Amino acid sequence: MLIKIKNSWELSENEVTAHSVYLSRREILKTVGFMGVGAASSLIMPGIALADDGLKVQPNKYDGHDIRNELTDIRAVQGYNNFYEFGMEKDDPARNSHSLITEPWTVTVDGDCENPGKFAVEDLIDFNALEERIYRMRCVEAWSMVIPWVGVSLSEVIKKLKPTSNAKYIYFETLVDEEQMPGQRRGVIKWPYREGLRMDEAMHPLTIMAVGLYGKKLANQNGAPMRLVVPWKYGFKGVKSIVKISFVEKEPNSSWMRLAPNEYGFYANVNPNVPHPRWSQATERRIGDFRRRDTLMFNGYGEQVAHLYDGMNLRRYY
Ligand SMILES: Nc1nc2c(c(=O)[nH]1)N[C@H]1C(S)=C(S)[C@@H](COP(=O)(O)O)O[C@H]1N2
Ligand SMILES: [Mo]
């Protein structure tokens, strides 16, 4: 069943409350820990839980593991970020990303597909079919979060664009604009930020194009208006604020591969057995937790995705 999105002013208090079921007081109190209890309870108050950009979504379908009680505090999700276009420090994106203009937003699609062209976000994403997907997110820097994303399967977007049989890979680029993204004045990586997937990874039902989290539109620091989420891969695969989608035959280079090919491979599957050259990947710190926890193979999604890599040497294809 599809739930139609209404504008926030049309949402009755009942609907808002039903939507925020996963944010019940009990669960919120369990997940607090990032900055303290105080403001967290305000998240569940009708009308506050969803700001005027509230999105209506269907509940999570694909994550077999119930990790609703592990949600990372929204203030950490929106305040502790990697988005080098706005600076290198974790709090830079929240501080600096107000200069990003996300409406209107145009995405250019090119390469091996039948429907290339320029698209608005609404052309690519069916806002009547948004789903919530609660996923673990494991950054290559060995910290992690659990985030209730809002989006659609990337496969739904790709189907609209009709890739040809030549298309073996897909890649995405972030906006380049020094005015809106002041961090781009420094050449920390080669802009645009670029990431790609093999087509079968892109079509996998776990892979989503996200437009929101915690029931709201994405904040700029999380990659508004749309960003990729691939839960079994390191967070850097989740390219933000996408303005270009290309279908190609050859494995594309990503920004991180270009910067340090011995440290960042194309696949970037979460793998506790293959250390980063400068640190271990065996454990992680869940933001908000005190103790470290073991990192899971494929970030815990092995049952769903391991078959994509049958016969591949994951030390070589890291
Ligand atoms: N354009 C762009 N996308 C990006 C990044 C970036 O610096 N620029 N950082 C990546 C990294 S390293 C991580 S861990 C995630 C963090 O996503 P979040 O801040 O929304 O949690 O975004 C990824 N996407
Ligand atoms: Mo990351």
Tab-separated table of C-alpha atoms and ligand atoms in Angstrom:
chain	number	residue	atom	x	y	z
A	1	MET	CA	0.000	0.000	0.000
A	2	LEU	CA	1.313	3.406	-0.870
A	3	ILE	CA	0.819	6.184	1.580
A	4	LYS	CA	0.363	9.545	-0.078
A	5	ILE	CA	2.498	12.333	1.223
A	6	LYS	CA	0.569	15.326	2.345
A	7	ASN	CA	1.972	18.676	3.109
A	8	SER	CA	2.753	18.968	6.773
A	9	TRP	CA	-0.114	21.349	7.414
A	10	GLU	CA	-2.489	18.601	6.274
A	11	LEU	CA	-1.166	16.044	8.738
A	12	SER	CA	-3.441	15.450	11.668
A	13	GLU	CA	-1.878	15.030	15.056
A	14	ASN	CA	-2.841	11.352	14.908
A	15	GLU	CA	-0.942	10.721	11.732
A	16	VAL	CA	2.137	12.461	13.003
A	17	THR	CA	2.098	10.353	16.115
A	18	ALA	CA	1.579	7.133	14.164
A	19	HIS	CA	4.432	7.976	11.891
A	20	SER	CA	6.814	8.509	14.747
A	21	VAL	CA	6.082	5.127	16.248
A	22	TYR	CA	9.760	4.253	16.114
A	23	LEU	CA	10.451	7.333	18.132
A	24	SER	CA	8.316	6.225	21.024
A	25	ARG	CA	9.410	7.661	24.316
A	26	ARG	CA	10.719	4.289	25.457
A	27	GLU	CA	12.939	3.823	22.435
A	28	ILE	CA	14.206	7.361	22.420
A	29	LEU	CA	15.202	7.145	26.025
A	30	LYS	CA	17.136	3.994	25.247
A	31	THR	CA	19.061	5.619	22.449
A	32	VAL	CA	19.966	8.816	24.221
A	33	GLY	CA	23.569	9.079	25.185
A	34	PHE	CA	25.143	11.416	22.711
A	35	MET	CA	24.469	14.644	24.556
A	36	GLY	CA	22.095	13.794	27.357
A	37	VAL	CA	18.407	13.271	27.910
A	38	GLY	CA	17.074	16.831	27.923
A	39	ALA	CA	16.021	17.670	24.409
A	40	ALA	CA	15.483	14.109	23.223
A	41	SER	CA	11.971	13.856	24.607
A	42	SER	CA	10.922	16.848	22.523
A	43	LEU	CA	11.500	14.701	19.446
A	44	ILE	CA	8.402	12.692	20.202
A	45	MET	CA	5.985	15.516	20.774
A	46	PRO	CA	3.366	15.692	18.024
A	47	GLY	CA	4.120	18.566	15.723
A	48	ILE	CA	7.720	18.700	16.796
A	49	ALA	CA	8.626	15.182	15.717
A	50	LEU	CA	7.985	16.264	12.152
A	51	ALA	CA	8.906	19.770	11.206
A	52	ASP	CA	7.196	21.489	8.287
A	53	ASP	CA	9.210	19.294	5.937
A	54	GLY	CA	7.735	16.060	7.330
A	55	LEU	CA	7.792	13.118	4.919
A	56	LYS	CA	5.328	10.247	5.041
A	57	VAL	CA	6.950	6.886	4.673
A	58	GLN	CA	6.293	3.191	4.755
A	59	PRO	CA	8.123	1.238	7.420
A	60	ASN	CA	11.384	-0.550	6.843
A	61	LYS	CA	11.077	-3.710	4.774
A	62	TYR	CA	14.522	-5.052	4.116
A	63	ASP	CA	16.515	-5.017	7.283
A	64	GLY	CA	15.896	-8.439	8.774
A	65	HIS	CA	17.525	-7.439	12.036
A	66	ASP	CA	15.449	-5.278	14.297
A	67	ILE	CA	17.751	-2.432	15.236
A	68	ARG	CA	15.074	0.133	15.994
A	69	ASN	CA	16.291	0.305	19.578
A	70	GLU	CA	19.808	1.166	18.426
A	71	LEU	CA	18.961	4.445	16.689
A	72	THR	CA	21.647	7.092	16.970
A	73	ASP	CA	20.500	10.370	18.448
A	74	ILE	CA	19.372	12.717	15.685
A	75	ARG	CA	21.664	15.420	16.998
A	76	ALA	CA	24.650	13.183	16.339
A	77	VAL	CA	23.333	12.202	12.901
A	78	GLN	CA	23.007	15.882	12.002
A	79	GLY	CA	25.969	17.211	13.957
A	80	TYR	CA	28.823	14.716	13.504
A	81	ASN	CA	29.392	14.470	9.762
A	82	ASN	CA	31.860	13.895	6.997
A	83	PHE	CA	31.178	16.269	4.133
A	84	TYR	CA	34.526	17.697	3.082
A	85	GLU	CA	32.868	20.220	0.773
A	86	PHE	CA	32.049	22.090	3.980
A	87	GLY	CA	35.250	21.473	5.921
A	88	MET	CA	37.283	18.690	7.439
A	89	GLU	CA	36.054	18.740	11.030
A	90	LYS	CA	33.040	16.689	12.112
A	91	ASP	CA	31.094	19.782	13.127
A	92	ASP	CA	31.987	21.814	10.032
A	93	PRO	CA	29.164	20.472	7.815
A	94	ALA	CA	26.453	21.381	10.331
A	95	ARG	CA	28.002	24.812	10.777
A	96	ASN	CA	28.755	25.629	7.143
A	97	SER	CA	26.245	23.858	4.918
A	98	HIS	CA	23.513	26.504	5.200
A	99	SER	CA	25.001	28.063	2.041
A	100	LEU	CA	23.936	25.072	-0.060
A	101	ILE	CA	20.843	25.843	-2.156
A	102	THR	CA	18.870	22.630	-2.700
A	103	GLU	CA	15.785	24.038	-4.402
A	104	PRO	CA	15.689	24.015	-7.345
A	105	TRP	CA	18.025	21.072	-7.880
A	106	THR	CA	18.927	19.502	-11.210
A	107	VAL	CA	20.421	16.065	-11.743
A	108	THR	CA	22.100	15.329	-15.062
A	109	VAL	CA	21.934	11.736	-16.289
A	110	ASP	CA	24.233	10.557	-19.073
A	111	GLY	CA	26.093	7.576	-20.483
A	112	ASP	CA	24.757	4.158	-21.470
A	113	CYS	CA	21.024	4.627	-20.900
A	114	GLU	CA	17.884	5.235	-22.925
A	115	ASN	CA	16.681	8.210	-20.877
A	116	PRO	CA	19.555	10.634	-20.431
A	117	GLY	CA	18.808	14.265	-19.639
A	118	LYS	CA	18.218	16.734	-16.869
A	119	PHE	CA	15.862	15.840	-14.056
A	120	ALA	CA	14.359	17.402	-10.971
A	121	VAL	CA	14.556	15.315	-7.805
A	122	GLU	CA	10.802	14.657	-8.075
A	123	ASP	CA	11.302	13.202	-11.568
A	124	LEU	CA	13.689	10.604	-10.203
A	125	ILE	CA	12.135	9.809	-6.835
A	126	ASP	CA	8.532	8.787	-6.266
A	127	PHE	CA	7.666	10.753	-3.150
A	128	ASN	CA	4.470	8.701	-2.821
A	129	ALA	CA	6.481	5.531	-2.292
A	130	LEU	CA	9.066	6.557	0.252
A	131	GLU	CA	10.190	3.892	2.673
A	132	GLU	CA	11.960	4.028	5.961
A	133	ARG	CA	15.110	1.916	6.153
A	134	ILE	CA	16.886	1.628	9.444
A	135	TYR	CA	20.502	0.857	8.552
A	136	ARG	CA	23.806	0.610	10.294
A	137	MET	CA	26.304	3.094	8.893
A	138	ARG	CA	29.981	2.209	9.341
A	139	CYS	CA	32.473	4.929	8.528
A	140	VAL	CA	35.922	3.841	7.351
A	141	GLU	CA	37.259	5.826	10.311
A	142	ALA	CA	35.854	3.080	12.582
A	143	TRP	CA	32.867	4.841	14.063
A	144	SER	CA	29.278	3.938	13.309
A	145	MET	CA	25.674	5.038	13.657
A	146	VAL	CA	22.203	3.569	13.137
A	147	ILE	CA	20.082	5.858	11.001
A	148	PRO	CA	16.405	5.695	10.005
A	149	TRP	CA	16.752	6.761	6.390
A	150	VAL	CA	13.867	7.791	4.171
A	151	GLY	CA	14.160	7.018	0.490
A	152	VAL	CA	13.481	4.609	-2.336
A	153	SER	CA	15.433	1.666	-3.681
A	154	LEU	CA	18.032	2.973	-6.095
A	155	SER	CA	16.769	0.271	-8.471
A	156	GLU	CA	13.498	2.220	-8.804
A	157	VAL	CA	15.428	5.286	-9.918
A	158	ILE	CA	17.589	3.283	-12.305
A	159	LYS	CA	14.563	1.611	-13.923
A	160	LYS	CA	13.255	5.027	-14.970
A	161	LEU	CA	16.556	5.785	-16.701
A	162	LYS	CA	16.691	2.475	-18.607
A	163	PRO	CA	20.401	1.600	-18.692
A	164	THR	CA	21.506	-0.326	-21.769
A	165	SER	CA	23.351	-3.641	-21.632
A	166	ASN	CA	26.610	-1.680	-21.980
A	167	ALA	CA	26.107	-0.192	-18.541
A	168	LYS	CA	28.167	-2.301	-16.151
A	169	TYR	CA	28.725	0.431	-13.578
A	170	ILE	CA	27.011	3.553	-12.332
A	171	TYR	CA	28.664	6.576	-10.781
A	172	PHE	CA	27.500	9.676	-8.986
A	173	GLU	CA	28.919	13.142	-8.543
A	174	THR	CA	28.328	15.816	-5.927
A	175	LEU	CA	27.793	19.459	-6.835
A	176	VAL	CA	30.894	21.572	-7.520
A	177	ASP	CA	30.420	25.204	-6.459
A	178	GLU	CA	32.946	27.015	-4.297
A	179	GLU	CA	30.392	29.654	-3.362
A	180	GLN	CA	27.936	27.150	-1.953
A	181	MET	CA	30.571	24.669	-0.801
A	182	PRO	CA	33.415	26.676	0.700
A	183	GLY	CA	35.428	23.565	1.574
A	184	GLN	CA	36.016	23.104	-2.148
A	185	ARG	CA	38.416	26.056	-2.103
A	186	ARG	CA	40.865	23.558	-0.674
A	187	GLY	CA	41.937	20.656	-2.847
A	188	VAL	CA	41.678	18.002	-0.148
A	189	ILE	CA	40.238	15.677	-2.747
A	190	LYS	CA	39.728	16.130	-6.444
A	191	TRP	CA	36.279	17.675	-6.829
A	192	PRO	CA	33.644	16.673	-7.636
A	193	TYR	CA	33.284	14.042	-4.961
A	194	ARG	CA	32.616	10.933	-6.968
A	195	GLU	CA	31.532	7.386	-6.111
A	196	GLY	CA	30.419	4.385	-8.099
A	197	LEU	CA	28.862	0.956	-7.858
A	198	ARG	CA	28.781	-2.149	-9.996
A	199	MET	CA	25.334	-2.366	-11.586
A	200	ASP	CA	24.293	-5.430	-9.565
A	201	GLU	CA	25.245	-3.606	-6.349
A	202	ALA	CA	23.271	-0.588	-7.481
A	203	MET	CA	20.206	-2.745	-8.270
A	204	HIS	CA	20.361	-4.599	-4.949
A	205	PRO	CA	17.232	-3.883	-2.888
A	206	LEU	CA	19.284	-2.722	0.119
A	207	THR	CA	20.784	0.162	-1.853
A	208	ILE	CA	18.771	3.333	-1.511
A	209	MET	CA	18.617	6.866	-2.773
A	210	ALA	CA	17.781	8.753	0.390
A	211	VAL	CA	15.935	12.052	0.621
A	212	GLY	CA	15.371	12.119	4.357
A	213	LEU	CA	16.072	10.686	7.774
A	214	TYR	CA	14.149	10.555	11.019
A	215	GLY	CA	11.021	11.301	9.003
A	216	LYS	CA	12.319	14.642	7.762
A	217	LYS	CA	13.948	15.862	4.603
A	218	LEU	CA	17.716	15.544	4.682
A	219	ALA	CA	19.544	18.379	6.350
A	220	ASN	CA	22.173	19.889	4.083
A	221	GLN	CA	24.973	18.341	6.126
A	222	ASN	CA	23.524	14.875	5.446
A	223	GLY	CA	23.530	15.388	1.682
A	224	ALA	CA	20.322	17.184	0.709
A	225	PRO	CA	18.403	16.898	-1.453
A	226	MET	CA	19.412	13.314	-2.320
A	227	ARG	CA	22.283	11.024	-1.440
A	228	LEU	CA	23.278	7.410	-1.813
A	229	VAL	CA	23.168	4.870	1.042
A	230	VAL	CA	24.809	1.445	0.627
A	231	PRO	CA	24.647	-0.134	4.064
A	232	TRP	CA	27.173	-2.960	3.592
A	233	LYS	CA	29.900	-0.579	2.409
A	234	TYR	CA	31.956	2.018	4.239
A	235	GLY	CA	30.187	5.337	4.635
A	236	PHE	CA	32.290	7.104	2.040
A	237	LYS	CA	30.431	5.258	-0.718
A	238	GLY	CA	27.330	7.247	0.284
A	239	VAL	CA	27.907	10.222	-1.988
A	240	LYS	CA	25.905	13.285	-0.969
A	241	SER	CA	24.053	16.076	-2.770
A	242	ILE	CA	24.118	14.276	-6.106
A	243	VAL	CA	23.965	16.319	-9.314
A	244	LYS	CA	25.130	13.719	-11.811
A	245	ILE	CA	24.431	10.067	-12.542
A	246	SER	CA	26.403	8.287	-15.271
A	247	PHE	CA	26.089	4.778	-16.661
A	248	VAL	CA	29.414	3.414	-17.885
A	249	GLU	CA	31.063	0.249	-19.103
A	250	LYS	CA	34.359	0.498	-17.213
A	251	GLU	CA	34.931	0.565	-13.468
A	252	PRO	CA	34.889	4.243	-12.534
A	253	ASN	CA	37.473	5.925	-10.345
A	254	SER	CA	36.197	7.328	-7.077
A	255	SER	CA	37.586	10.410	-5.357
A	256	TRP	CA	39.079	8.323	-2.577
A	257	MET	CA	40.684	5.818	-4.953
A	258	ARG	CA	42.317	8.681	-6.812
A	259	LEU	CA	43.590	10.180	-3.583
A	260	ALA	CA	44.978	6.996	-2.005
A	261	PRO	CA	44.512	3.862	-4.113
A	262	ASN	CA	46.305	1.658	-1.586
A	263	GLU	CA	43.900	2.744	1.157
A	264	TYR	CA	40.551	2.998	-0.591
A	265	GLY	CA	39.379	0.495	-3.157
A	266	PHE	CA	36.404	0.542	-5.460
A	267	TYR	CA	34.407	-2.015	-3.465
A	268	ALA	CA	34.858	-0.668	0.076
A	269	ASN	CA	32.765	-3.463	1.566
A	270	VAL	CA	32.801	-3.351	5.341
A	271	ASN	CA	35.252	-6.109	6.249
A	272	PRO	CA	36.680	-6.567	9.737
A	273	ASN	CA	39.323	-8.957	8.342
A	274	VAL	CA	40.967	-6.482	5.989
A	275	PRO	CA	42.589	-3.625	7.890
A	276	HIS	CA	42.992	-0.162	6.508
A	277	PRO	CA	46.767	0.250	5.958
A	278	ARG	CA	46.889	2.701	8.868
A	279	TRP	CA	44.372	1.188	11.310
A	280	SER	CA	42.345	-1.899	12.124
A	281	GLN	CA	38.795	-2.347	10.868
A	282	ALA	CA	37.981	-5.110	13.374
A	283	THR	CA	36.057	-2.953	15.832
A	284	GLU	CA	34.074	0.258	15.793
A	285	ARG	CA	32.757	2.898	18.137
A	286	ARG	CA	29.021	3.352	17.833
A	287	ILE	CA	28.449	7.056	18.376
A	288	GLY	CA	26.756	7.370	21.758
A	289	ASP	CA	28.240	4.112	23.089
A	290	PHE	CA	31.084	3.858	25.504
A	291	ARG	CA	32.484	0.436	24.666
A	292	ARG	CA	33.707	-0.515	21.228
A	293	ARG	CA	31.917	-3.298	19.389
A	294	ASP	CA	33.037	-5.852	16.820
A	295	THR	CA	32.558	-4.816	13.229
A	296	LEU	CA	30.423	-7.290	11.309
A	297	MET	CA	31.304	-8.721	7.913
A	298	PHE	CA	29.455	-6.690	5.276
A	299	ASN	CA	28.343	-4.531	8.213
A	300	GLY	CA	25.891	-7.288	9.204
A	301	TYR	CA	24.207	-7.549	5.801
A	302	GLY	CA	26.155	-10.605	4.577
A	303	GLU	CA	23.099	-12.808	4.279
A	304	GLN	CA	21.663	-10.397	1.729
A	305	VAL	CA	24.779	-9.362	-0.184
A	306	ALA	CA	27.633	-11.887	0.194
A	307	HIS	CA	26.565	-13.661	-3.011
A	308	LEU	CA	27.438	-10.556	-5.012
A	309	TYR	CA	31.105	-11.303	-4.311
A	310	ASP	CA	31.201	-15.084	-4.742
A	311	GLY	CA	34.646	-16.155	-5.898
A	312	MET	CA	36.201	-12.719	-5.403
A	313	ASN	CA	39.287	-12.269	-3.262
A	314	LEU	CA	38.113	-9.585	-0.864
A	315	ARG	CA	41.674	-8.757	0.183
A	316	ARG	CA	42.541	-7.889	-3.360
A	317	TYR	CA	39.202	-6.215	-4.129
A	318	TYR	CA	38.961	-4.116	-0.992
B	1	LIG	N1	29.982	14.653	-1.352
B	1	LIG	C1	30.424	14.002	-0.269
B	1	LIG	N2	29.785	12.874	0.104
B	1	LIG	C2	30.216	12.187	1.206
B	1	LIG	C3	31.337	12.635	1.958
B	1	LIG	C4	31.977	13.837	1.530
B	1	LIG	O1	32.971	14.306	2.134
B	1	LIG	N3	31.484	14.482	0.428
B	1	LIG	N4	31.770	11.897	3.044
B	1	LIG	C5	31.412	10.479	3.075
B	1	LIG	C6	31.741	9.823	4.326
B	1	LIG	S1	33.385	9.515	4.632
B	1	LIG	C7	30.772	9.377	5.201
B	1	LIG	S2	31.172	8.440	6.565
B	1	LIG	C8	29.351	9.713	4.972
B	1	LIG	C9	28.798	10.400	6.198
B	1	LIG	O2	27.417	10.635	6.057
B	1	LIG	P1	26.608	11.439	7.181
B	1	LIG	O3	27.433	12.643	7.524
B	1	LIG	O4	25.290	11.798	6.567
B	1	LIG	O5	26.458	10.523	8.338
B	1	LIG	O6	29.151	10.555	3.855
B	1	LIG	C10	29.940	10.247	2.716
B	1	LIG	N5	29.534	11.063	1.593
B	2	MO	MO	33.393	7.792	6.229
